[in-house]
């Protein structure tokens, strides 16, 4: 085992030198512990070799003293075995190697404490270190499954860490009592049975569902989006009395492993005493054949967004008065959206948009009827005073083993379409 960890430590040193990743530091502790136990073993072997009787030959054969059996001149004569006992039909014709080399020590009294020292050096500190790492991984990775992470990834990390935790114990497994393994078997079967038939979620560790409400400020229609693990999310939706399950539409999720349900809901009241159509204001002006200036503002918000869905492709965009360099697209993909943030409320943003005009730059305006088409939206997250009644209703009827969180940068999105 010392040779194995020495090779692994060399490979780990090369990995750290080339990548700078130091998360494999535990290999150094494993190698140091194994090296210390190996030194103790070598010292013990040296101590035992000095106590060998003179009758042990270098060839590995043991010569009995003629006076032991009273038959002078006979080597190995009589009917006694190597231990001096009478030979029976069960006595092997060829003695074991350890009987030839090392003398029999009564009750193994000289070996009772050596393996304890070795066990302490090899197993105690590395096992404590890896079990602490295992508990940290359990706390860190267990919530990621409801976020859409593949369970195989989580189980693989935990299995590898558990294997490393019990690996130092393997050389001493034969010295542990049988009841130790029986207890492990009982605990394993009990925990596997419990986790198989019990619910994976509880009030202390609830299912996480993502909430998002999108309102068309022009028509007043509102759509609620819930995302989460689909089998459990279906149970949650069916327990809410105001949701007609026949109107629920399941769509593809941007996060692998999650299901997304959409259904109509009560319109938000994020801006009290104002109609929906006044929440967001968007105007566009074409300043040149390849440039457009967009002016967008929202009421009681500090976050808005421009999404481009049709017309000419957008190559660059600049926010007037902003502290950033601007948005630039890559060579292969045009800009799809621009997020706007402000430290003050009711901000009006002015955005210069550079278009990729096909063909010559001297094209006339009547080449395309629609130069740019998209959506202007703003976000709201305040649910006080019943401003998001759909979310309040979900919190009332949601089961105790589930909870809600925001899907994006806000809870409510109000949007309008634009074209120029």
Short mmCIF file of C-alpha atoms in Angstrom, two decimals:
data_model
loop_
_atom_site.label_atom_id
_atom_site.label_comp_id
_atom_site.label_asym_id
_atom_site.label_seq_id
_atom_site.Cartn_x
_atom_site.Cartn_y
_atom_site.Cartn_z
CA UNK A 1 0.00 0.00 0.00
CA UNK A 2 2.90 2.35 0.65
CA UNK A 3 4.10 1.86 -2.94
CA UNK A 4 0.60 2.58 -4.24
CA UNK A 5 0.28 5.86 -2.36
CA UNK A 6 3.83 6.82 -3.34
CA UNK A 7 2.91 6.48 -7.03
CA UNK A 8 -0.35 8.38 -6.48
CA UNK A 9 1.52 11.18 -4.66
CA UNK A 10 3.94 11.54 -7.59
CA UNK A 11 1.03 11.82 -10.02
CA UNK A 12 -0.65 14.30 -7.68
CA UNK A 13 2.52 16.42 -7.58
CA UNK A 14 2.58 16.56 -11.38
CA UNK A 15 -1.11 17.50 -11.45
CA UNK A 16 -0.63 20.32 -8.93
CA UNK A 17 2.42 21.66 -10.77
CA UNK A 18 0.65 21.76 -14.14
CA UNK A 19 -2.89 22.82 -13.19
CA UNK A 20 -2.52 24.52 -9.82
CA UNK A 21 -5.37 22.39 -8.38
CA UNK A 22 -4.67 21.63 -4.72
CA UNK A 23 -7.94 19.87 -3.85
CA UNK A 24 -6.08 16.53 -3.77
CA UNK A 25 -4.07 17.51 -0.70
CA UNK A 26 -5.45 14.49 1.20
CA UNK A 27 -3.17 12.22 -0.87
CA UNK A 28 -0.17 13.68 0.99
CA UNK A 29 -1.69 12.72 4.34
CA UNK A 30 -2.48 9.23 3.08
CA UNK A 31 1.10 8.73 1.90
CA UNK A 32 2.60 10.13 5.12
CA UNK A 33 0.42 7.88 7.29
CA UNK A 34 1.20 4.79 5.20
CA UNK A 35 4.92 5.57 5.24
CA UNK A 36 4.92 5.91 9.03
CA UNK A 37 3.12 2.59 9.44
CA UNK A 38 5.57 0.93 7.02
CA UNK A 39 8.54 2.18 9.06
CA UNK A 40 6.98 0.76 12.23
CA UNK A 41 6.48 -2.59 10.46
CA UNK A 42 10.11 -2.68 9.27
CA UNK A 43 11.38 -1.90 12.77
CA UNK A 44 9.22 -4.68 14.18
CA UNK A 45 10.54 -7.14 11.61
CA UNK A 46 14.10 -6.18 12.53
CA UNK A 47 13.30 -6.74 16.20
CA UNK A 48 11.86 -10.18 15.49
CA UNK A 49 14.76 -11.23 13.29
CA UNK A 50 17.19 -10.71 16.19
CA UNK A 51 15.17 -13.17 18.30
CA UNK A 52 15.25 -16.10 15.86
CA UNK A 53 16.73 -19.35 17.36
CA UNK A 54 20.04 -20.61 16.03
CA UNK A 55 18.31 -23.71 14.60
CA UNK A 56 16.81 -21.64 11.75
CA UNK A 57 18.94 -22.03 8.63
CA UNK A 58 19.27 -19.66 5.79
CA UNK A 59 17.83 -22.33 3.48
CA UNK A 60 14.52 -22.15 5.33
CA UNK A 61 14.77 -25.69 6.81
CA UNK A 62 14.65 -26.32 10.52
CA UNK A 63 16.97 -28.92 12.10
CA UNK A 64 15.80 -30.46 15.34
CA UNK A 65 18.12 -31.02 18.22
CA UNK A 66 18.87 -34.72 18.51
CA UNK A 67 18.23 -34.54 22.22
CA UNK A 68 14.62 -33.34 21.65
CA UNK A 69 13.34 -36.80 20.79
CA UNK A 70 16.04 -38.97 22.19
CA UNK A 71 17.12 -40.29 18.79
CA UNK A 72 20.70 -39.15 18.35
CA UNK A 73 21.93 -39.00 14.81
CA UNK A 74 18.46 -38.63 13.26
CA UNK A 75 17.47 -35.37 11.68
CA UNK A 76 13.81 -34.59 12.03
CA UNK A 77 13.16 -38.11 13.32
CA UNK A 78 10.34 -39.32 15.58
CA UNK A 79 6.64 -38.83 15.28
CA UNK A 80 6.47 -35.23 16.43
CA UNK A 81 5.54 -32.23 14.28
CA UNK A 82 7.36 -28.90 14.13
CA UNK A 83 5.74 -27.68 17.33
CA UNK A 84 6.88 -30.70 19.30
CA UNK A 85 3.41 -32.31 19.36
CA UNK A 86 2.65 -35.89 18.39
CA UNK A 87 2.01 -36.29 14.68
CA UNK A 88 -1.47 -37.35 13.56
CA UNK A 89 -3.20 -38.00 10.25
CA UNK A 90 -3.91 -34.24 10.06
CA UNK A 91 -0.24 -33.29 10.35
CA UNK A 92 0.93 -31.83 6.95
CA UNK A 93 3.79 -33.63 5.26
CA UNK A 94 5.20 -30.32 4.10
CA UNK A 95 5.36 -27.75 6.91
CA UNK A 96 4.17 -24.19 6.36
CA UNK A 97 6.70 -21.52 5.49
CA UNK A 98 6.00 -19.45 8.58
CA UNK A 99 6.61 -22.52 10.79
CA UNK A 100 10.00 -23.03 9.16
CA UNK A 101 11.16 -19.44 9.43
CA UNK A 102 9.59 -18.01 12.59
CA UNK A 103 9.13 -19.83 15.87
CA UNK A 104 5.71 -20.20 17.40
CA UNK A 105 5.01 -17.50 19.98
CA UNK A 106 2.52 -18.43 22.66
CA UNK A 107 -0.84 -16.63 22.25
CA UNK A 108 0.75 -14.16 19.90
CA UNK A 109 1.58 -12.01 22.89
CA UNK A 110 4.31 -10.18 21.00
CA UNK A 111 2.02 -9.13 18.11
CA UNK A 112 -0.93 -7.81 20.08
CA UNK A 113 0.16 -4.20 20.18
CA UNK A 114 2.05 -3.77 16.89
CA UNK A 115 -1.02 -3.83 14.64
CA UNK A 116 -2.76 -1.35 16.93
CA UNK A 117 0.05 1.16 16.38
CA UNK A 118 -0.10 0.54 12.63
CA UNK A 119 -3.88 0.92 12.62
CA UNK A 120 -3.62 4.20 14.50
CA UNK A 121 -1.11 5.61 12.03
CA UNK A 122 -2.75 4.37 8.81
CA UNK A 123 -6.44 4.68 9.56
CA UNK A 124 -7.32 7.15 12.29
CA UNK A 125 -6.28 10.50 10.84
CA UNK A 126 -6.98 9.74 7.14
CA UNK A 127 -10.38 8.28 7.99
CA UNK A 128 -11.31 11.28 10.12
CA UNK A 129 -10.19 13.62 7.32
CA UNK A 130 -12.12 11.81 4.59
CA UNK A 131 -15.28 11.42 6.66
CA UNK A 132 -15.23 15.16 7.33
CA UNK A 133 -14.85 15.70 3.58
CA UNK A 134 -17.69 13.25 2.97
CA UNK A 135 -20.03 15.12 5.31
CA UNK A 136 -19.12 18.39 3.59
CA UNK A 137 -19.92 16.89 0.19
CA UNK A 138 -23.23 15.54 1.46
CA UNK A 139 -24.23 18.98 2.71
CA UNK A 140 -23.06 20.73 -0.46
CA UNK A 141 -24.27 18.32 -3.16
CA UNK A 142 -27.56 17.10 -1.72
CA UNK A 143 -29.49 20.30 -2.66
CA UNK A 144 -28.14 20.29 -6.22
CA UNK A 145 -30.35 17.39 -7.34
CA UNK A 146 -33.49 19.56 -7.07
CA UNK A 147 -31.62 22.20 -9.08
CA UNK A 148 -31.44 19.81 -12.03
CA UNK A 149 -28.04 18.19 -11.46
CA UNK A 150 -27.73 14.58 -12.53
CA UNK A 151 -28.02 12.25 -9.51
CA UNK A 152 -25.26 10.08 -10.98
CA UNK A 153 -22.80 12.95 -10.55
CA UNK A 154 -23.72 13.36 -6.87
CA UNK A 155 -23.66 9.63 -6.13
CA UNK A 156 -20.30 9.21 -7.90
CA UNK A 157 -18.64 11.91 -5.79
CA UNK A 158 -20.05 10.49 -2.56
CA UNK A 159 -19.14 6.90 -3.50
CA UNK A 160 -15.54 7.79 -4.36
CA UNK A 161 -15.13 9.73 -1.12
CA UNK A 162 -16.64 6.89 0.94
CA UNK A 163 -14.30 4.40 -0.74
CA UNK A 164 -11.30 6.57 0.10
CA UNK A 165 -12.54 6.82 3.69
CA UNK A 166 -12.68 3.06 4.24
CA UNK A 167 -9.62 2.17 2.14
CA UNK A 168 -7.11 2.59 5.03
CA UNK A 169 -9.12 0.12 7.12
CA UNK A 170 -8.91 -2.69 4.56
CA UNK A 171 -5.51 -4.11 5.71
CA UNK A 172 -6.99 -4.61 9.20
CA UNK A 173 -10.42 -5.87 8.12
CA UNK A 174 -9.61 -9.46 9.10
CA UNK A 175 -8.78 -8.40 12.66
CA UNK A 176 -12.15 -6.73 13.29
CA UNK A 177 -14.83 -8.86 14.98
CA UNK A 178 -17.65 -10.42 13.01
CA UNK A 179 -20.29 -8.44 14.87
CA UNK A 180 -18.80 -5.25 13.47
CA UNK A 181 -19.69 -6.33 9.93
CA UNK A 182 -23.08 -7.63 11.02
CA UNK A 183 -23.83 -4.22 12.53
CA UNK A 184 -22.76 -2.50 9.31
CA UNK A 185 -25.00 -4.81 7.29
CA UNK A 186 -28.00 -4.13 9.51
CA UNK A 187 -27.43 -0.36 9.36
CA UNK A 188 -27.03 -0.47 5.57
CA UNK A 189 -30.21 -2.48 5.02
CA UNK A 190 -32.19 -0.30 7.43
CA UNK A 191 -31.09 3.00 5.90
CA UNK A 192 -31.59 1.72 2.33
CA UNK A 193 -35.12 0.58 3.20
CA UNK A 194 -35.97 3.88 4.88
CA UNK A 195 -34.65 6.07 2.06
CA UNK A 196 -36.42 3.94 -0.57
CA UNK A 197 -39.92 4.10 0.89
CA UNK A 198 -39.88 7.48 2.66
CA UNK A 199 -40.48 10.86 1.04
CA UNK A 200 -37.27 12.61 -0.03
CA UNK A 201 -38.60 16.00 1.06
CA UNK A 202 -39.61 17.39 4.44
CA UNK A 203 -40.22 20.83 5.98
CA UNK A 204 -36.57 20.85 7.08
CA UNK A 205 -35.37 20.00 3.53
CA UNK A 206 -38.19 21.06 1.20
CA UNK A 207 -38.59 20.68 -2.54
CA UNK A 208 -37.52 23.87 -4.31
CA UNK A 209 -39.81 25.21 -7.04
CA UNK A 210 -39.03 28.30 -9.11
CA UNK A 211 -41.71 30.95 -9.64
CA UNK A 212 -41.99 33.37 -12.53
CA UNK A 213 -44.94 35.47 -13.69
CA UNK A 214 -45.02 37.13 -17.10
CA UNK A 215 -47.68 39.73 -17.93
CA UNK A 216 -48.48 41.08 -21.38
CA UNK A 217 -49.01 44.76 -20.61
CA UNK A 218 -50.80 45.30 -23.90
CA UNK A 219 -53.51 42.63 -23.52
CA UNK A 220 -53.47 42.09 -19.75
CA UNK A 221 -52.90 38.33 -20.03
CA UNK A 222 -50.73 36.80 -17.33
CA UNK A 223 -48.86 33.50 -17.38
CA UNK A 224 -47.37 31.79 -14.32
CA UNK A 225 -44.33 29.55 -14.69
CA UNK A 226 -43.29 26.95 -12.14
CA UNK A 227 -40.10 24.93 -12.57
CA UNK A 228 -38.85 21.96 -10.57
CA UNK A 229 -38.52 18.20 -10.54
CA UNK A 230 -41.50 17.18 -12.68
CA UNK A 231 -42.89 14.17 -10.74
CA UNK A 232 -42.94 16.12 -7.46
CA UNK A 233 -43.98 19.38 -9.12
CA UNK A 234 -47.05 17.65 -10.53
CA UNK A 235 -48.09 16.65 -7.02
CA UNK A 236 -47.62 20.24 -5.84
CA UNK A 237 -49.72 21.71 -8.67
CA UNK A 238 -52.53 19.24 -8.08
CA UNK A 239 -52.76 20.31 -4.43
CA UNK A 240 -53.40 23.98 -5.33
CA UNK A 241 -57.20 24.34 -5.73
CA UNK A 242 -57.13 27.42 -7.97
CA UNK A 243 -55.04 25.72 -10.68
CA UNK A 244 -56.97 23.83 -13.33
CA UNK A 245 -54.60 21.01 -14.22
CA UNK A 246 -56.14 20.73 -17.69
CA UNK A 247 -54.79 24.22 -18.50
CA UNK A 248 -51.23 23.37 -17.40
CA UNK A 249 -48.77 23.26 -20.28
CA UNK A 250 -45.40 21.55 -19.88
CA UNK A 251 -42.58 23.10 -21.90
CA UNK A 252 -38.87 22.44 -22.34
CA UNK A 253 -36.69 23.65 -19.50
CA UNK A 254 -33.48 25.66 -19.98
CA UNK A 255 -32.06 23.64 -17.08
CA UNK A 256 -31.61 19.92 -17.76
CA UNK A 257 -33.45 17.63 -15.41
CA UNK A 258 -36.23 20.09 -14.54
CA UNK A 259 -39.82 20.32 -15.69
CA UNK A 260 -41.49 23.65 -16.49
CA UNK A 261 -45.24 24.13 -16.11
CA UNK A 262 -47.10 27.16 -17.45
CA UNK A 263 -50.71 28.13 -16.73
CA UNK A 264 -52.80 31.33 -16.64
CA UNK A 265 -52.95 33.25 -13.38
CA UNK A 266 -54.17 36.40 -11.67
CA UNK A 267 -52.61 39.57 -13.05
CA UNK A 268 -49.99 41.21 -10.81
CA UNK A 269 -50.43 44.56 -9.06
CA UNK A 270 -46.76 45.53 -8.84
CA UNK A 271 -47.53 49.19 -9.65
CA UNK A 272 -50.64 50.09 -7.63
CA UNK A 273 -53.16 52.58 -8.96
CA UNK A 274 -51.76 52.43 -12.51
CA UNK A 275 -53.05 50.39 -15.47
CA UNK A 276 -50.81 47.69 -16.88
CA UNK A 277 -50.15 49.46 -20.15
CA UNK A 278 -48.44 52.35 -18.33
CA UNK A 279 -45.95 50.22 -16.44
CA UNK A 280 -43.39 50.14 -19.27
CA UNK A 281 -42.74 52.78 -21.92
CA UNK A 282 -40.68 52.01 -25.04
CA UNK A 283 -39.94 54.20 -28.04
CA UNK A 284 -37.56 53.55 -30.93
CA UNK A 285 -36.02 55.90 -33.46
CA UNK A 286 -33.99 54.92 -36.49
CA UNK A 287 -31.05 57.32 -36.62
CA UNK A 288 -29.35 55.81 -39.71
CA UNK A 289 -29.78 52.83 -42.04
CA UNK A 290 -27.77 50.70 -39.60
CA UNK A 291 -28.51 52.31 -36.22
CA UNK A 292 -31.53 52.51 -33.92
CA UNK A 293 -31.92 54.42 -30.66
CA UNK A 294 -34.23 52.81 -28.07
CA UNK A 295 -35.62 54.68 -25.07
CA UNK A 296 -37.11 52.49 -22.31
CA UNK A 297 -38.40 53.24 -18.80
CA UNK A 298 -40.41 51.44 -16.13
CA UNK A 299 -42.46 52.48 -13.12
CA UNK A 300 -41.31 51.48 -9.63
CA UNK A 301 -38.46 49.38 -10.96
CA UNK A 302 -34.70 49.52 -11.40
CA UNK A 303 -34.30 46.69 -13.91
CA UNK A 304 -35.42 46.41 -17.53
CA UNK A 305 -34.42 44.37 -20.56
CA UNK A 306 -34.45 44.56 -24.34
CA UNK A 307 -34.83 41.31 -26.28
CA UNK A 308 -34.32 41.16 -30.06
CA UNK A 309 -36.41 38.57 -31.87
CA UNK A 310 -36.55 39.58 -35.54
CA UNK A 311 -35.43 41.91 -38.29
CA UNK A 312 -31.79 42.79 -38.75
CA UNK A 313 -29.19 41.21 -36.51
CA UNK A 314 -27.78 43.32 -33.66
CA UNK A 315 -24.00 43.53 -33.52
CA UNK A 316 -23.40 46.12 -30.78
CA UNK A 317 -25.29 48.25 -28.26
CA UNK A 318 -24.30 51.14 -25.98
CA UNK A 319 -26.18 52.63 -23.03
CA UNK A 320 -25.92 56.39 -22.94
CA UNK A 321 -24.57 57.50 -19.58
CA UNK A 322 -23.69 53.97 -18.58
CA UNK A 323 -20.45 52.97 -16.87
CA UNK A 324 -19.82 49.91 -19.07
CA UNK A 325 -18.12 49.63 -22.43
CA UNK A 326 -21.26 48.27 -24.03
CA UNK A 327 -22.45 45.01 -25.48
CA UNK A 328 -20.67 43.33 -28.36
CA UNK A 329 -21.71 40.18 -30.18
CA UNK A 330 -19.41 37.40 -31.25
CA UNK A 331 -18.57 36.79 -34.88
CA UNK A 332 -21.04 33.90 -35.19
CA UNK A 333 -23.95 34.90 -32.92
CA UNK A 334 -25.73 38.28 -32.80
CA UNK A 335 -26.93 39.93 -29.62
CA UNK A 336 -30.16 38.44 -28.32
CA UNK A 337 -30.86 40.63 -25.28
CA UNK A 338 -29.57 43.55 -23.20
CA UNK A 339 -30.08 43.77 -19.42
CA UNK A 340 -30.36 47.27 -17.94
CA UNK A 341 -29.83 48.06 -14.25
CA UNK A 342 -29.94 51.32 -12.32
CA UNK A 343 -29.28 52.44 -8.75
CA UNK A 344 -32.22 54.84 -8.88
CA UNK A 345 -35.93 54.18 -9.40
CA UNK A 346 -37.91 55.05 -12.53
CA UNK A 347 -34.78 55.30 -14.65
CA UNK A 348 -35.02 56.05 -18.36
CA UNK A 349 -32.39 54.26 -20.45
CA UNK A 350 -31.28 55.38 -23.88
CA UNK A 351 -29.63 52.60 -25.89
CA UNK A 352 -27.86 52.97 -29.25
CA UNK A 353 -28.20 49.78 -31.26
CA UNK A 354 -25.89 48.93 -34.18
CA UNK A 355 -27.52 46.68 -36.79
CA UNK A 356 -25.91 44.27 -39.24
CA UNK A 357 -27.48 45.45 -42.51
CA UNK A 358 -27.27 42.79 -45.24
CA UNK A 359 -25.51 43.82 -48.44
CA UNK A 360 -24.21 47.32 -49.03
CA UNK A 361 -24.18 49.94 -46.30
CA UNK A 362 -25.89 52.39 -48.70
CA UNK A 363 -29.15 50.41 -48.74
CA UNK A 364 -32.34 52.46 -48.83
CA UNK A 365 -34.89 52.29 -46.04
CA UNK A 366 -37.48 50.47 -48.09
CA UNK A 367 -35.34 47.37 -48.49
CA UNK A 368 -36.95 45.78 -45.42
CA UNK A 369 -40.32 46.69 -43.98
CA UNK A 370 -39.26 45.58 -40.49
CA UNK A 371 -35.75 46.54 -39.46
CA UNK A 372 -35.94 45.39 -35.81
CA UNK A 373 -38.52 43.54 -33.75
CA UNK A 374 -38.39 42.49 -30.12
CA UNK A 375 -39.69 42.80 -26.60
CA UNK A 376 -39.16 45.44 -23.90
CA UNK A 377 -39.69 44.25 -20.34
CA UNK A 378 -39.13 45.32 -16.74
CA UNK A 379 -38.91 43.33 -13.51
CA UNK A 380 -40.58 43.63 -10.10
CA UNK A 381 -39.88 41.62 -6.93
CA UNK A 382 -41.92 43.32 -4.20
CA UNK A 383 -44.75 41.06 -2.98
CA UNK A 384 -45.79 43.21 -0.01
CA UNK A 385 -49.41 44.39 0.32
CA UNK A 386 -50.66 41.71 -2.08
CA UNK A 387 -48.81 43.04 -5.13
CA UNK A 388 -48.35 39.51 -6.49
CA UNK A 389 -51.62 37.73 -5.60
CA UNK A 390 -50.76 34.61 -7.59
CA UNK A 391 -47.61 34.08 -5.52
CA UNK A 392 -49.45 34.74 -2.25
CA UNK A 393 -52.02 32.11 -3.20
CA UNK A 394 -49.34 29.56 -3.94
CA UNK A 395 -47.69 30.16 -0.58
CA UNK A 396 -51.03 29.53 1.15
CA UNK A 397 -51.80 26.23 -0.59
CA UNK A 398 -48.29 24.90 -1.13
CA UNK A 399 -47.55 21.74 0.91
CA UNK A 400 -45.19 22.05 3.84
CA UNK A 401 -42.55 19.90 2.08
CA UNK A 402 -42.19 22.40 -0.80
CA UNK A 403 -41.12 26.03 -1.07
CA UNK A 404 -40.87 28.75 -3.72
CA UNK A 405 -37.99 30.87 -4.98
CA UNK A 406 -37.40 33.29 -7.85
CA UNK A 407 -36.63 31.78 -11.24
CA UNK A 408 -34.81 34.84 -12.55
CA UNK A 409 -33.73 38.29 -11.41
CA UNK A 410 -37.30 39.15 -10.40
CA UNK A 411 -40.67 37.63 -9.62
CA UNK A 412 -42.82 39.48 -12.16
CA UNK A 413 -42.03 40.50 -15.71
CA UNK A 414 -44.17 43.02 -17.55
CA UNK A 415 -43.47 43.30 -21.28
CA UNK A 416 -44.43 45.04 -24.48
CA UNK A 417 -43.49 44.27 -28.07
CA UNK A 418 -41.80 46.80 -30.35
CA UNK A 419 -40.87 47.04 -34.01
CA UNK A 420 -39.25 49.65 -36.21
#
